[in-house]
């Protein structure tokens, strides 16, 4: 029997919007990725993946992304934060060392209270997403102290909202998530998307706003290649010109809720249905 997996990568607030638009555009063209046997979510993709695995209507989720921000605050970020990440990535000899370095930055940063952040994530997920779905869902994160990777699923005993909080905890911007006495940070600190977790599946669709790795962090294309020649794959990434227009000149704009609607519209307009359908359907 053919097994199918969907992998959703990181990309901030705009990544959530763009991925949601992609899912809605695919569904409108007869490609419903809710049929997946496995959903893997990293960072922004953790939130979208949880909604997908729980069976929420992509069109309804897309409509949410078009709504005005309604006073939602843009978290503080700076070019220094990006510089720190790149510098630590270049200095680290292992992915675990890089995770621990970024964990120290996250633990020392002043951000909103953890309870406030959790309430925000719960609102974004929606009332329908509180329990782990029957479908297999894996959410990636990194232990802030040890730098070790962490994968949360229904069997981990971790609350679903807490798992999404952990995976979306951008170092220096969002507070690390406390789970079982440990602190966890963004799953994007180990990879832009957790493609390797789809190993063993016959067909894999990867939806990734950001694909580049660097240093000891594997990029998306590298992980896809490592799945093996017998796996049918499709990679959906943003239209470069359209993405630059939406994001602008600063990577900090990935966290700007005022740009959410254009990002969602860009995702929905992606001409990717035919390519994905060729992998997804028999």
Tab-separated table of C-alpha atoms in Angstrom:
chain	number	residue	atom	x	y	z
A	1	UNK	CA	0.000	0.000	0.000
A	2	UNK	CA	1.348	3.441	-0.982
A	3	UNK	CA	2.266	5.682	1.953
A	4	UNK	CA	2.223	9.464	1.685
A	5	UNK	CA	3.803	12.201	3.810
A	6	UNK	CA	3.598	15.982	3.923
A	7	UNK	CA	6.500	18.006	5.338
A	8	UNK	CA	5.959	21.672	6.244
A	9	UNK	CA	8.904	23.962	6.970
A	10	UNK	CA	9.635	27.148	8.884
A	11	UNK	CA	9.187	30.754	7.812
A	12	UNK	CA	7.697	32.868	10.576
A	13	UNK	CA	4.269	34.495	10.487
A	14	UNK	CA	4.471	34.903	6.717
A	15	UNK	CA	5.496	31.264	6.360
A	16	UNK	CA	2.295	30.233	8.138
A	17	UNK	CA	0.244	32.413	5.794
A	18	UNK	CA	2.022	31.276	2.630
A	19	UNK	CA	1.800	27.564	3.514
A	20	UNK	CA	-1.891	27.947	4.314
A	21	UNK	CA	-2.418	29.592	0.941
A	22	UNK	CA	-0.581	26.743	-0.800
A	23	UNK	CA	-2.773	24.135	0.909
A	24	UNK	CA	-5.930	26.044	-0.068
A	25	UNK	CA	-4.768	26.416	-3.667
A	26	UNK	CA	-3.963	22.714	-3.932
A	27	UNK	CA	-7.324	21.717	-2.410
A	28	UNK	CA	-9.151	24.019	-4.842
A	29	UNK	CA	-7.432	22.113	-7.654
A	30	UNK	CA	-8.417	18.709	-6.299
A	31	UNK	CA	-5.253	17.888	-4.334
A	32	UNK	CA	-6.211	17.420	-0.674
A	33	UNK	CA	-3.117	16.892	1.465
A	34	UNK	CA	-5.286	16.054	4.483
A	35	UNK	CA	-5.150	12.531	3.046
A	36	UNK	CA	-1.520	12.192	4.185
A	37	UNK	CA	-0.478	9.264	6.360
A	38	UNK	CA	2.203	11.421	8.038
A	39	UNK	CA	2.494	15.160	8.626
A	40	UNK	CA	5.822	16.636	9.794
A	41	UNK	CA	5.865	20.239	11.014
A	42	UNK	CA	8.803	22.500	11.807
A	43	UNK	CA	8.399	26.011	13.250
A	44	UNK	CA	5.710	27.739	11.128
A	45	UNK	CA	5.015	24.326	9.635
A	46	UNK	CA	4.279	22.917	13.096
A	47	UNK	CA	1.249	25.170	13.427
A	48	UNK	CA	0.040	24.609	9.869
A	49	UNK	CA	0.807	20.900	10.124
A	50	UNK	CA	-1.254	20.530	13.287
A	51	UNK	CA	-4.222	22.170	11.554
A	52	UNK	CA	-3.759	19.974	8.483
A	53	UNK	CA	-3.435	16.739	10.476
A	54	UNK	CA	-6.533	17.631	12.499
A	55	UNK	CA	-8.501	17.855	9.263
A	56	UNK	CA	-9.340	21.566	9.215
A	57	UNK	CA	-10.700	22.954	5.957
A	58	UNK	CA	-7.863	24.640	4.004
A	59	UNK	CA	-10.264	27.202	2.543
A	60	UNK	CA	-11.446	28.214	6.012
A	61	UNK	CA	-7.857	28.503	7.240
A	62	UNK	CA	-6.981	30.603	4.193
A	63	UNK	CA	-9.846	32.986	4.931
A	64	UNK	CA	-8.462	33.449	8.452
A	65	UNK	CA	-5.128	34.558	7.023
A	66	UNK	CA	-6.838	37.304	5.024
A	67	UNK	CA	-8.387	38.872	8.116
A	68	UNK	CA	-6.822	42.109	9.487
A	69	UNK	CA	-4.245	41.602	12.286
A	70	UNK	CA	-6.657	43.226	14.784
A	71	UNK	CA	-4.009	44.759	17.032
A	72	UNK	CA	-1.642	41.789	16.915
A	73	UNK	CA	1.832	42.988	17.801
A	74	UNK	CA	4.883	42.327	15.687
A	75	UNK	CA	7.591	40.810	17.933
A	76	UNK	CA	10.834	42.699	18.223
A	77	UNK	CA	13.663	41.447	16.039
A	78	UNK	CA	16.887	42.927	14.741
A	79	UNK	CA	19.628	42.252	12.181
A	80	UNK	CA	21.822	41.335	15.158
A	81	UNK	CA	19.667	38.268	15.806
A	82	UNK	CA	20.190	36.989	12.259
A	83	UNK	CA	23.914	37.737	12.520
A	84	UNK	CA	24.134	35.748	15.764
A	85	UNK	CA	22.443	32.763	14.151
A	86	UNK	CA	24.718	32.790	11.097
A	87	UNK	CA	27.811	33.327	13.249
A	88	UNK	CA	26.933	30.491	15.628
A	89	UNK	CA	26.097	28.226	12.714
A	90	UNK	CA	29.508	28.855	11.159
A	91	UNK	CA	31.271	28.276	14.508
A	92	UNK	CA	29.479	25.068	15.448
A	93	UNK	CA	30.999	21.691	14.652
A	94	UNK	CA	27.819	19.685	15.247
A	95	UNK	CA	24.086	20.374	15.050
A	96	UNK	CA	23.832	19.731	18.787
A	97	UNK	CA	26.470	22.380	19.520
A	98	UNK	CA	24.593	24.875	17.343
A	99	UNK	CA	21.327	24.053	19.117
A	100	UNK	CA	22.929	24.626	22.516
A	101	UNK	CA	24.426	27.937	21.369
A	102	UNK	CA	21.056	29.183	20.144
A	103	UNK	CA	19.447	27.822	23.288
A	104	UNK	CA	21.683	30.015	25.442
A	105	UNK	CA	20.624	33.050	23.406
A	106	UNK	CA	16.970	32.113	23.805
A	107	UNK	CA	17.194	31.523	27.541
A	108	UNK	CA	18.897	34.873	28.127
A	109	UNK	CA	16.564	36.954	25.946
A	110	UNK	CA	13.782	39.168	27.231
A	111	UNK	CA	10.560	38.308	25.436
A	112	UNK	CA	6.850	38.177	26.230
A	113	UNK	CA	5.826	35.883	29.115
A	114	UNK	CA	5.551	32.233	28.192
A	115	UNK	CA	1.851	32.121	29.166
A	116	UNK	CA	1.099	35.013	26.808
A	117	UNK	CA	2.889	33.288	23.971
A	118	UNK	CA	1.029	30.020	24.624
A	119	UNK	CA	-2.320	31.829	24.509
A	120	UNK	CA	-1.364	33.354	21.164
A	121	UNK	CA	-0.413	29.982	19.682
A	122	UNK	CA	-3.687	28.474	20.920
A	123	UNK	CA	-5.629	31.276	19.189
A	124	UNK	CA	-3.719	30.751	15.967
A	125	UNK	CA	-4.359	27.005	16.045
A	126	UNK	CA	-8.077	27.502	16.648
A	127	UNK	CA	-10.459	25.822	19.057
A	128	UNK	CA	-10.573	22.731	16.838
A	129	UNK	CA	-6.893	21.953	17.446
A	130	UNK	CA	-6.302	20.958	21.061
A	131	UNK	CA	-5.791	17.184	20.974
A	132	UNK	CA	-3.367	15.108	18.925
A	133	UNK	CA	-5.114	13.757	15.808
A	134	UNK	CA	-5.462	10.093	14.910
A	135	UNK	CA	-3.273	10.789	11.893
A	136	UNK	CA	0.466	10.607	12.645
A	137	UNK	CA	1.781	14.093	13.329
A	138	UNK	CA	5.406	14.830	14.268
A	139	UNK	CA	6.507	18.258	15.494
A	140	UNK	CA	10.196	19.111	15.716
A	141	UNK	CA	12.000	21.177	18.359
A	142	UNK	CA	15.415	21.517	20.024
A	143	UNK	CA	16.334	21.174	23.704
A	144	UNK	CA	17.530	24.653	24.698
A	145	UNK	CA	20.142	23.405	27.165
A	146	UNK	CA	21.582	20.304	25.522
A	147	UNK	CA	20.972	21.258	21.896
A	148	UNK	CA	19.593	17.783	21.224
A	149	UNK	CA	16.738	17.366	18.737
A	150	UNK	CA	13.268	16.597	20.090
A	151	UNK	CA	10.370	15.099	18.169
A	152	UNK	CA	6.879	15.337	19.674
A	153	UNK	CA	3.948	13.167	18.657
A	154	UNK	CA	0.818	11.651	20.164
A	155	UNK	CA	2.893	9.080	22.047
A	156	UNK	CA	5.268	11.597	23.617
A	157	UNK	CA	2.852	12.583	26.387
A	158	UNK	CA	3.294	16.260	25.461
A	159	UNK	CA	0.360	18.635	25.076
A	160	UNK	CA	-0.173	19.527	21.406
A	161	UNK	CA	-0.284	23.294	22.001
A	162	UNK	CA	2.927	23.072	24.041
A	163	UNK	CA	4.614	21.140	21.235
A	164	UNK	CA	3.697	23.842	18.716
A	165	UNK	CA	4.910	26.532	21.144
A	166	UNK	CA	8.258	24.752	21.348
A	167	UNK	CA	8.667	24.368	17.604
A	168	UNK	CA	7.845	28.044	16.987
A	169	UNK	CA	10.039	29.466	19.785
A	170	UNK	CA	12.444	31.550	17.687
A	171	UNK	CA	15.561	32.260	19.808
A	172	UNK	CA	15.679	35.835	21.026
A	173	UNK	CA	12.179	36.567	19.721
A	174	UNK	CA	9.839	34.043	21.355
A	175	UNK	CA	10.194	32.519	24.831
A	176	UNK	CA	11.427	28.921	25.028
A	177	UNK	CA	8.605	26.490	25.821
A	178	UNK	CA	8.685	24.608	29.120
A	179	UNK	CA	7.770	20.936	28.790
A	180	UNK	CA	8.377	18.394	31.534
A	181	UNK	CA	10.840	20.668	33.289
A	182	UNK	CA	12.921	21.173	30.125
A	183	UNK	CA	13.046	24.244	27.854
A	184	UNK	CA	12.693	23.924	24.093
A	185	UNK	CA	13.316	26.196	21.115
A	186	UNK	CA	12.448	26.433	17.449
A	187	UNK	CA	12.673	23.272	15.360
A	188	UNK	CA	14.159	25.431	12.610
A	189	UNK	CA	17.395	25.472	14.595
A	190	UNK	CA	18.078	21.934	13.359
A	191	UNK	CA	16.707	22.167	9.818
A	192	UNK	CA	14.489	24.444	7.668
A	193	UNK	CA	12.144	21.451	7.356
A	194	UNK	CA	12.168	17.964	8.863
A	195	UNK	CA	12.261	16.077	5.573
A	196	UNK	CA	14.394	13.266	7.012
A	197	UNK	CA	11.499	12.274	9.290
A	198	UNK	CA	9.555	11.211	6.181
A	199	UNK	CA	12.101	8.469	5.424
A	200	UNK	CA	10.351	5.218	4.582
A	201	UNK	CA	7.328	6.832	2.939
A	202	UNK	CA	6.706	6.275	-0.764
A	203	UNK	CA	5.530	9.766	-1.705
A	204	UNK	CA	6.604	12.968	-0.003
A	205	UNK	CA	5.393	16.511	-0.618
A	206	UNK	CA	7.561	19.211	0.949
A	207	UNK	CA	6.181	22.744	1.369
A	208	UNK	CA	8.995	25.030	2.496
A	209	UNK	CA	9.238	28.841	2.513
A	210	UNK	CA	12.945	28.517	3.361
A	211	UNK	CA	15.087	25.739	1.889
A	212	UNK	CA	18.696	26.721	2.552
A	213	UNK	CA	20.720	25.107	5.304
A	214	UNK	CA	24.343	26.034	5.814
A	215	UNK	CA	27.315	24.700	7.724
A	216	UNK	CA	26.234	21.655	9.686
A	217	UNK	CA	22.515	22.345	9.036
A	218	UNK	CA	21.180	20.275	6.108
A	219	UNK	CA	19.157	22.100	3.484
A	220	UNK	CA	15.825	20.854	2.173
A	221	UNK	CA	17.123	19.662	-1.195
A	222	UNK	CA	19.866	17.646	0.508
A	223	UNK	CA	17.357	15.923	2.756
A	224	UNK	CA	15.088	15.136	-0.184
A	225	UNK	CA	17.997	13.548	-2.055
A	226	UNK	CA	18.761	11.410	0.997
A	227	UNK	CA	15.266	9.909	0.946
A	228	UNK	CA	16.417	7.678	-1.932
A	229	UNK	CA	15.760	7.238	-5.635
A	230	UNK	CA	12.619	5.165	-5.156
A	231	UNK	CA	10.711	7.936	-3.385
A	232	UNK	CA	8.485	10.228	-5.432
A	233	UNK	CA	8.829	13.788	-4.165
A	234	UNK	CA	7.546	17.280	-4.887
A	235	UNK	CA	9.025	20.464	-3.433
A	236	UNK	CA	6.896	23.611	-3.285
A	237	UNK	CA	8.727	26.864	-2.531
A	238	UNK	CA	7.634	30.510	-2.901
A	239	UNK	CA	7.860	32.303	-6.208
A	240	UNK	CA	11.147	34.233	-5.670
A	241	UNK	CA	9.990	37.547	-7.096
A	242	UNK	CA	6.631	37.473	-5.359
A	243	UNK	CA	8.228	36.413	-2.058
A	244	UNK	CA	10.702	39.301	-2.196
A	245	UNK	CA	7.835	41.727	-2.780
A	246	UNK	CA	5.905	40.375	0.197
A	247	UNK	CA	8.814	40.060	2.625
A	248	UNK	CA	10.660	43.202	1.596
A	249	UNK	CA	14.285	43.956	2.403
A	250	UNK	CA	14.408	42.621	5.981
A	251	UNK	CA	14.107	39.037	7.179
A	252	UNK	CA	12.502	40.496	10.298
A	253	UNK	CA	9.435	41.137	8.150
A	254	UNK	CA	8.734	37.397	8.253
A	255	UNK	CA	7.185	38.169	11.651
A	256	UNK	CA	5.027	41.086	10.458
A	257	UNK	CA	1.296	40.234	10.718
A	258	UNK	CA	0.457	43.192	8.468
A	259	UNK	CA	2.021	41.265	5.557
A	260	UNK	CA	0.085	38.072	6.273
A	261	UNK	CA	-2.663	38.474	3.657
A	262	UNK	CA	-0.321	39.103	0.698
A	263	UNK	CA	1.750	36.068	1.751
A	264	UNK	CA	-1.367	33.875	1.854
A	265	UNK	CA	-2.496	35.155	-1.546
A	266	UNK	CA	0.949	34.425	-2.990
A	267	UNK	CA	0.788	30.871	-1.669
A	268	UNK	CA	-2.648	30.238	-3.110
A	269	UNK	CA	-1.550	31.469	-6.535
A	270	UNK	CA	1.440	29.065	-6.665
A	271	UNK	CA	1.248	27.043	-9.919
A	272	UNK	CA	2.143	23.816	-8.131
A	273	UNK	CA	-1.020	21.687	-8.283
A	274	UNK	CA	0.008	19.670	-11.332
A	275	UNK	CA	3.444	18.850	-9.951
A	276	UNK	CA	2.075	17.851	-6.549
A	277	UNK	CA	-0.791	15.848	-8.073
A	278	UNK	CA	1.708	13.813	-10.089
A	279	UNK	CA	3.298	12.688	-6.823
A	280	UNK	CA	0.200	12.515	-4.663
A	281	UNK	CA	-2.230	10.594	-6.829
A	282	UNK	CA	-1.982	7.066	-8.117
